Structures are given as structure tokens and as C-alpha cells.
Short mmCIF file of C-alpha atoms in Angstrom, two decimals:
data_model
loop_
_atom_site.label_atom_id
_atom_site.label_comp_id
_atom_site.label_asym_id
_atom_site.label_seq_id
_atom_site.Cartn_x
_atom_site.Cartn_y
_atom_site.Cartn_z
CA UNK A 1259 1.86 14.75 -4.09
CA UNK A 1260 4.52 15.01 -6.59
CA UNK A 1261 3.81 15.83 -10.39
CA UNK A 1262 4.44 11.95 -11.38
CA UNK A 1263 1.44 10.58 -9.18
CA UNK A 1264 -0.85 13.26 -10.39
CA UNK A 1265 -0.32 12.60 -13.81
CA UNK A 1266 -0.77 8.87 -13.30
CA UNK A 1267 -3.91 9.75 -11.37
CA UNK A 1268 -5.38 11.56 -14.26
CA UNK A 1269 -4.59 8.72 -16.56
CA UNK A 1270 -6.33 6.28 -14.09
CA UNK A 1271 -9.35 8.48 -14.13
CA UNK A 1272 -9.85 7.96 -17.85
CA UNK A 1273 -12.50 5.45 -18.54
CA UNK A 1274 -11.03 2.29 -20.28
CA UNK A 1275 -12.33 1.25 -24.11
CA UNK A 1276 -14.33 -1.54 -22.21
CA UNK A 1277 -16.17 0.63 -19.70
CA UNK A 1278 -19.49 2.37 -21.28
CA UNK A 1279 -19.03 5.82 -22.43
CA UNK A 1280 -21.26 8.12 -20.61
CA UNK A 1281 -22.72 9.91 -24.00
CA UNK A 1282 -21.78 9.97 -27.59
CA UNK A 1283 -21.59 7.64 -30.60
CA UNK A 1284 -19.40 5.22 -28.74
CA UNK A 1285 -22.00 4.39 -26.15
CA UNK A 1286 -23.72 1.76 -28.03
CA UNK A 1287 -20.55 0.22 -28.66
CA UNK A 1288 -19.13 0.20 -25.02
CA UNK A 1289 -22.39 -1.45 -24.02
CA UNK A 1290 -22.08 -4.27 -26.63
CA UNK A 1291 -18.13 -4.67 -25.40
CA UNK A 1292 -19.13 -4.64 -21.75
CA UNK A 1293 -22.26 -6.98 -22.27
CA UNK A 1294 -20.15 -9.44 -24.24
CA UNK A 1295 -17.31 -9.24 -21.55
CA UNK A 1296 -19.76 -9.86 -18.48
CA UNK A 1297 -21.73 -12.71 -20.55
CA UNK A 1298 -18.15 -14.60 -21.17
CA UNK A 1299 -17.27 -14.40 -17.52
CA UNK A 1300 -20.39 -15.86 -16.13
CA UNK A 1301 -18.79 -19.05 -17.71
CA UNK A 1302 -17.03 -19.00 -14.71
CA UNK A 1303 -20.00 -20.50 -12.89
CA UNK A 1304 -19.56 -23.59 -14.60
CA UNK A 1305 -16.77 -24.93 -12.90
CA UNK A 1306 -17.12 -22.78 -9.66
CA UNK A 1307 -20.91 -22.73 -9.25
CA UNK A 1308 -22.49 -19.58 -7.94
CA UNK A 1309 -19.13 -17.99 -6.53
CA UNK A 1310 -18.11 -17.78 -10.17
CA UNK A 1311 -20.44 -15.04 -10.85
CA UNK A 1312 -18.37 -12.83 -8.81
CA UNK A 1313 -16.41 -12.67 -12.00
CA UNK A 1314 -18.89 -10.55 -14.37
CA UNK A 1315 -20.07 -8.89 -11.26
CA UNK A 1316 -16.67 -7.52 -10.22
CA UNK A 1317 -15.82 -6.32 -14.01
CA UNK A 1318 -19.19 -4.56 -14.15
CA UNK A 1319 -18.51 -2.55 -10.56
CA UNK A 1320 -15.17 -1.78 -11.74
CA UNK A 1321 -16.49 -0.21 -15.08
CA UNK A 1322 -19.20 1.66 -13.17
CA UNK A 1323 -16.26 3.35 -10.85
CA UNK A 1324 -14.69 4.66 -13.91
CA UNK A 1325 -17.69 6.11 -15.52
CA UNK A 1326 -19.76 7.61 -12.68
CA UNK A 1327 -19.30 10.01 -10.21
CA UNK A 1328 -20.63 11.41 -6.89
CA UNK A 1329 -22.70 8.81 -4.90
CA UNK A 1330 -23.07 6.70 -7.68
CA UNK A 1331 -19.49 6.00 -7.86
CA UNK A 1332 -19.76 5.57 -4.27
CA UNK A 1333 -22.41 2.59 -4.73
CA UNK A 1334 -20.09 1.10 -7.18
CA UNK A 1335 -16.83 1.21 -4.99
CA UNK A 1336 -19.43 -0.40 -2.24
CA UNK A 1337 -20.84 -2.93 -4.68
CA UNK A 1338 -17.25 -4.12 -5.81
CA UNK A 1339 -16.16 -4.24 -2.19
CA UNK A 1340 -19.10 -6.51 -0.77
CA UNK A 1341 -18.99 -8.65 -3.82
CA UNK A 1342 -15.12 -9.14 -3.56
CA UNK A 1343 -15.54 -9.96 0.31
CA UNK A 1344 -18.18 -12.28 0.45
CA UNK A 1345 -16.69 -14.34 -2.47
CA UNK A 1346 -13.25 -14.52 -0.86
CA UNK A 1347 -14.72 -15.28 2.59
CA UNK A 1348 -16.30 -18.39 1.44
CA UNK A 1349 -19.87 -17.44 1.98
CA UNK A 1350 -21.28 -18.20 -1.20
CA UNK A 1351 -21.77 -21.80 -2.64
CA UNK A 1352 -18.98 -23.14 -4.40
CA UNK A 1353 -16.19 -21.63 -2.46
CA UNK A 1354 -14.52 -25.16 -1.23
CA UNK A 1355 -11.12 -24.84 -1.87
CA UNK A 1356 -9.84 -26.50 -4.92
CA UNK A 1357 -6.44 -28.56 -4.50
CA UNK A 1358 -4.29 -29.19 -7.93
CA UNK A 1359 -1.56 -31.31 -6.66
CA UNK A 1360 -0.30 -32.77 -3.47
CA UNK A 1361 1.05 -30.94 -0.93
CA UNK A 1362 4.76 -30.14 -0.15
CA UNK A 1363 5.66 -31.49 3.42
CA UNK A 1364 9.00 -31.72 5.09
CA UNK A 1365 10.39 -32.79 8.71
CA UNK A 1366 10.53 -29.06 9.76
CA UNK A 1367 6.71 -28.74 9.59
CA UNK A 1368 6.48 -26.77 6.29
CA UNK A 1369 3.07 -27.59 4.61
CA UNK A 1370 2.63 -25.89 1.00
CA UNK A 1371 -0.44 -26.62 -1.20
CA UNK A 1372 -0.84 -26.03 -4.61
CA UNK A 1373 -4.58 -25.00 -4.60
CA UNK A 1374 -6.72 -22.06 -4.65
CA UNK A 1375 -10.01 -20.31 -3.28
CA UNK A 1376 -12.57 -20.46 -6.03
CA UNK A 1377 -14.06 -16.92 -4.88
CA UNK A 1378 -10.66 -15.36 -5.10
CA UNK A 1379 -10.17 -16.82 -8.63
CA UNK A 1380 -13.42 -15.28 -9.65
CA UNK A 1381 -12.43 -12.24 -8.39
CA UNK A 1382 -9.05 -12.22 -10.13
CA UNK A 1383 -10.72 -13.22 -13.32
CA UNK A 1384 -12.89 -10.35 -13.50
CA UNK A 1385 -10.28 -7.95 -12.36
CA UNK A 1386 -7.90 -9.27 -15.10
CA UNK A 1387 -10.66 -8.73 -17.63
CA UNK A 1388 -10.74 -5.04 -16.54
CA UNK A 1389 -7.24 -4.26 -15.74
CA UNK A 1390 -5.66 -5.99 -19.30
CA UNK A 1391 -7.73 -3.53 -20.96
CA UNK A 1392 -6.90 -0.70 -18.88
CA UNK A 1393 -3.26 -0.98 -19.04
CA UNK A 1394 -1.29 0.92 -16.38
CA UNK A 1395 1.79 -1.16 -16.74
CA UNK A 1396 4.79 -1.23 -14.52
CA UNK A 1397 7.26 1.66 -15.42
CA UNK A 1398 11.01 0.80 -14.96
CA UNK A 1399 11.10 3.55 -12.29
CA UNK A 1400 8.67 1.48 -10.25
CA UNK A 1401 10.83 -1.59 -9.88
CA UNK A 1402 13.11 -0.17 -7.41
CA UNK A 1403 9.99 0.45 -5.14
CA UNK A 1404 8.82 -3.04 -5.71
CA UNK A 1405 12.11 -4.44 -4.60
CA UNK A 1406 12.25 -2.38 -1.68
CA UNK A 1407 8.49 -3.51 -0.71
CA UNK A 1408 9.82 -7.19 -0.93
CA UNK A 1409 13.08 -6.71 0.72
CA UNK A 1410 11.36 -5.03 3.97
CA UNK A 1411 8.83 -7.60 5.06
CA UNK A 1412 11.19 -10.33 4.18
CA UNK A 1413 13.96 -9.10 6.26
CA UNK A 1414 11.29 -8.94 9.33
CA UNK A 1415 10.28 -12.49 8.43
CA UNK A 1416 13.91 -13.58 8.79
CA UNK A 1417 14.68 -11.94 11.81
CA UNK A 1418 11.46 -13.19 13.49
CA UNK A 1419 11.44 -16.79 12.28
CA UNK A 1420 14.86 -17.59 10.85
CA UNK A 1421 15.53 -19.21 7.56
CA UNK A 1422 13.60 -22.54 6.38
CA UNK A 1423 14.95 -22.92 2.65
CA UNK A 1424 13.12 -25.56 0.36
CA UNK A 1425 12.55 -26.29 -3.00
CA UNK A 1426 9.86 -28.38 -4.86
CA UNK A 1427 7.70 -28.29 -8.13
CA UNK A 1428 4.65 -27.92 -6.10
CA UNK A 1429 6.09 -24.68 -4.41
CA UNK A 1430 6.41 -23.32 -7.93
CA UNK A 1431 2.77 -24.40 -8.89
CA UNK A 1432 1.74 -22.83 -5.85
CA UNK A 1433 3.71 -19.53 -6.41
CA UNK A 1434 2.14 -19.33 -9.85
CA UNK A 1435 -1.34 -19.74 -8.37
CA UNK A 1436 -0.55 -17.31 -5.55
CA UNK A 1437 0.32 -14.39 -8.24
CA UNK A 1438 -2.49 -15.26 -10.77
CA UNK A 1439 -5.40 -15.74 -7.84
CA UNK A 1440 -4.17 -14.21 -4.37
CA UNK A 1441 -1.79 -11.37 -5.05
CA UNK A 1442 -4.24 -9.94 -8.16
CA UNK A 1443 -7.72 -10.46 -5.83
CA UNK A 1444 -6.19 -9.17 -2.62
CA UNK A 1445 -4.85 -6.13 -4.03
CA UNK A 1446 -7.72 -5.38 -6.23
CA UNK A 1447 -9.75 -5.35 -2.95
CA UNK A 1448 -7.44 -3.59 -0.78
CA UNK A 1449 -5.62 -1.23 -3.22
CA UNK A 1450 -8.00 -0.22 -6.05
CA UNK A 1451 -11.08 -0.47 -4.05
CA UNK A 1452 -10.36 0.52 -0.36
CA UNK A 1453 -7.25 2.60 -0.40
CA UNK A 1454 -8.14 4.38 -3.77
CA UNK A 1455 -11.76 4.79 -3.07
CA UNK A 1456 -10.82 5.85 0.45
CA UNK A 1457 -8.38 8.52 -1.05
CA UNK A 1458 -10.97 9.58 -3.29
CA UNK A 1459 -13.29 10.28 -0.43
CA UNK A 1460 -10.79 11.63 1.68
CA UNK A 1461 -7.78 13.00 -0.40
CA UNK A 1462 -6.21 15.03 2.32
CA UNK A 1463 -5.96 11.88 4.72
CA UNK A 1464 -4.24 9.38 2.49
CA UNK A 1465 -1.93 8.12 5.41
CA UNK A 1466 -5.18 7.59 7.44
CA UNK A 1467 -6.46 5.56 4.61
CA UNK A 1468 -3.14 3.24 4.35
CA UNK A 1469 -3.04 2.98 7.70
CA UNK A 1470 -6.73 1.75 8.14
CA UNK A 1471 -6.54 -0.49 5.07
CA UNK A 1472 -3.23 -1.69 6.54
CA UNK A 1473 -5.35 -2.67 9.73
CA UNK A 1474 -8.04 -4.49 7.78
CA UNK A 1475 -5.49 -6.50 5.89
CA UNK A 1476 -4.09 -7.59 8.98
CA UNK A 1477 -7.14 -8.55 10.51
CA UNK A 1478 -8.43 -10.40 7.89
CA UNK A 1479 -5.16 -12.62 8.10
CA UNK A 1480 -5.52 -13.29 11.84
CA UNK A 1481 -7.10 -16.86 10.85
CA UNK A 1482 -3.77 -17.67 8.90
CA UNK A 1483 -1.19 -15.37 11.20
CA UNK A 1484 -1.97 -16.86 14.64
CA UNK A 1485 0.54 -15.63 16.51
CA UNK A 1486 1.86 -11.87 17.36
CA UNK A 1487 5.42 -12.12 15.39
CA UNK A 1488 3.00 -13.70 12.12
CA UNK A 1489 0.93 -10.57 12.62
CA UNK A 1490 3.85 -8.23 12.74
CA UNK A 1491 5.02 -9.44 9.63
CA UNK A 1492 1.47 -9.40 7.87
CA UNK A 1493 1.33 -5.87 9.18
CA UNK A 1494 4.56 -4.68 7.70
CA UNK A 1495 3.85 -6.41 4.44
CA UNK A 1496 0.44 -4.81 4.24
CA UNK A 1497 1.70 -1.29 5.15
CA UNK A 1498 4.65 -1.58 2.57
CA UNK A 1499 1.85 -2.46 -0.33
CA UNK A 1500 -0.16 0.62 0.86
CA UNK A 1501 2.84 2.74 0.84
CA UNK A 1502 4.10 1.27 -2.87
CA UNK A 1503 0.50 2.22 -3.86
CA UNK A 1504 0.89 5.60 -2.62
CA UNK A 1505 4.02 6.00 -4.22
CA UNK A 1506 3.56 4.36 -7.73
CA UNK A 1507 -0.18 4.55 -8.12
CA UNK A 1508 0.30 1.29 -10.21
CA UNK A 1509 -1.92 -1.88 -9.31
CA UNK A 1510 0.57 -4.12 -10.98
CA UNK A 1511 3.64 -2.80 -8.85
CA UNK A 1512 1.48 -3.77 -5.60
CA UNK A 1513 0.48 -7.21 -7.39
CA UNK A 1514 4.15 -7.79 -7.85
CA UNK A 1515 5.51 -6.96 -4.52
CA UNK A 1516 2.66 -8.88 -2.69
CA UNK A 1517 3.48 -12.05 -4.89
CA UNK A 1518 7.17 -11.63 -4.50
CA UNK A 1519 6.76 -11.29 -0.61
CA UNK A 1520 4.78 -14.54 -0.66
CA UNK A 1521 7.18 -16.25 -2.84
CA UNK A 1522 10.04 -15.52 -0.25
CA UNK A 1523 7.77 -16.97 2.26
CA UNK A 1524 7.36 -20.17 0.47
CA UNK A 1525 10.75 -20.68 -0.41
CA UNK A 1526 12.97 -19.15 2.52
CA UNK A 1527 10.62 -18.82 5.75
CA UNK A 1528 8.44 -21.31 7.43
CA UNK A 1529 5.30 -22.00 5.99
CA UNK A 1530 2.63 -21.37 7.34
CA UNK A 1531 4.46 -18.81 9.82
CA UNK A 1532 4.33 -20.70 13.31
CA UNK A 1533 1.78 -20.00 15.84
#
């Protein structure tokens, strides 16, 4: 691992101001900040129902990961993964998809709706509350890696499915929702929790962890990508996200690449990918 990635990992391992200090004069202030943030995020239960409580739970688990070690940190990773998975898969009451605008349809069979999964929205809200205080923003040197991570799966999709250009206001709205909900929630689960946690558990097996996370990413998309060519595109995208994380150690780089690929899919590829 090069010096840049090591330096970024050292920064990532520092507790954020929002997280509770383990000891010292900042402990009480940290507790109050965290409790206040969690209480505020609990308001997500008002529009979303029980699944909205994923927002404060995600925040609490993410903070616990930063200030614990050993088996306690392992439990925090596990707790975050379970909450995210249950909320995203729609098994918690209040998970019914919310549609904001009439769907875009055309004669080519494209169907794009501007709606969102409330569970993923709750996850993204908790993750944003954590990440906005944490920082770890994009570096200029990361952008070329992000661009490459967008181009490779896009070319794969174009080669397998051809071009299907389209444009409408509802697609722009759908892309914005995709960035704020889908990209943030999925990258938090696959990159920040599974891949980062796996690398901490098995630091010498980062490539094995990347492949396992990519396999899970592909498997969890089988309901949407219902053909072998579609699954190939999904697998290539998942692997590029995993490689991008390994290279940059930057959560926001992975979110930008994930949203960028989804944008190419919406505007230039058949949507959804044909079965």
C-alpha cells in the first residue's frame, strides 16, 4: 500500500467531532452532540414510519465504529450492516417506494421513475449526518480515478446493449435522487462497512475482500439485472467501485462514480437493462 493510502487511512481512523470521545473533557460534549443529532434524525420516522429510525441507528453505529476497537468495533460494523440491509431490502414497515413524479416512458421500452426507497433514504440521511462532519472530501487527484471508474462500466454497457439516448426533466430528478439516496446508501454499505471493515479484519487480503464485496453487490442486484449481460455490467461496475475505494480510500469518490455510472445508464443506455 502506498504512502498516500496509508496517510488517508490514518486520517480516517481519527474520531470525528460528532463521535463520542473515549475519555477526557470532550466526553460530555461529544455525548450531547451525538444524542442531539440522533434525536433530530429520529424525525425521519414522521414521514417514513418505523424504517425512518434507521437514520439515527446508522449514525450511532458509524460513530461507534470510530471510537471502539476489537470485538466492540466488530459488533458496531455488524450492527450497521444489519440495520442498512434490513432497511434497504424493505422488510421494515414504511418501506413502500415513494414516487414523486410521473415516470418517463418511450417507444423503446425505457421506464424511469423519480422515486425512492424510504429505507435507503433513511440510511443516506444517517450517513450524510456522519460524513458531513467527518469530511474526507474529494481530492483533485482522485477525479481521474473517478472518471476511469465511470468510463469502464459505461463502455461495457454500450458494447453489450447499444445506445439508447433520452432526456427529460423527470430523468434529471431521478438522477438527483439517485445520487442522494441510492449512491450514498449503497456505497456506505458496500464500501464503508463491508469493504473497509473486511480490510480491517484481514488487512493482507484486500483483493479477496474486494472480490467478495463485488460478488455480494452483484447478487443483491439480481432482481433488477435479470439477464447474464446485465449482471456482467453490474459486476464490472461493482468491481470498479471496489478498486476505486482501494486506490483512493475516499467515500465521496465512490459515491460520485456510482452516481455517474447510474447517470450514464439513465441517459444513454436502455433503462432498465433488458432481461
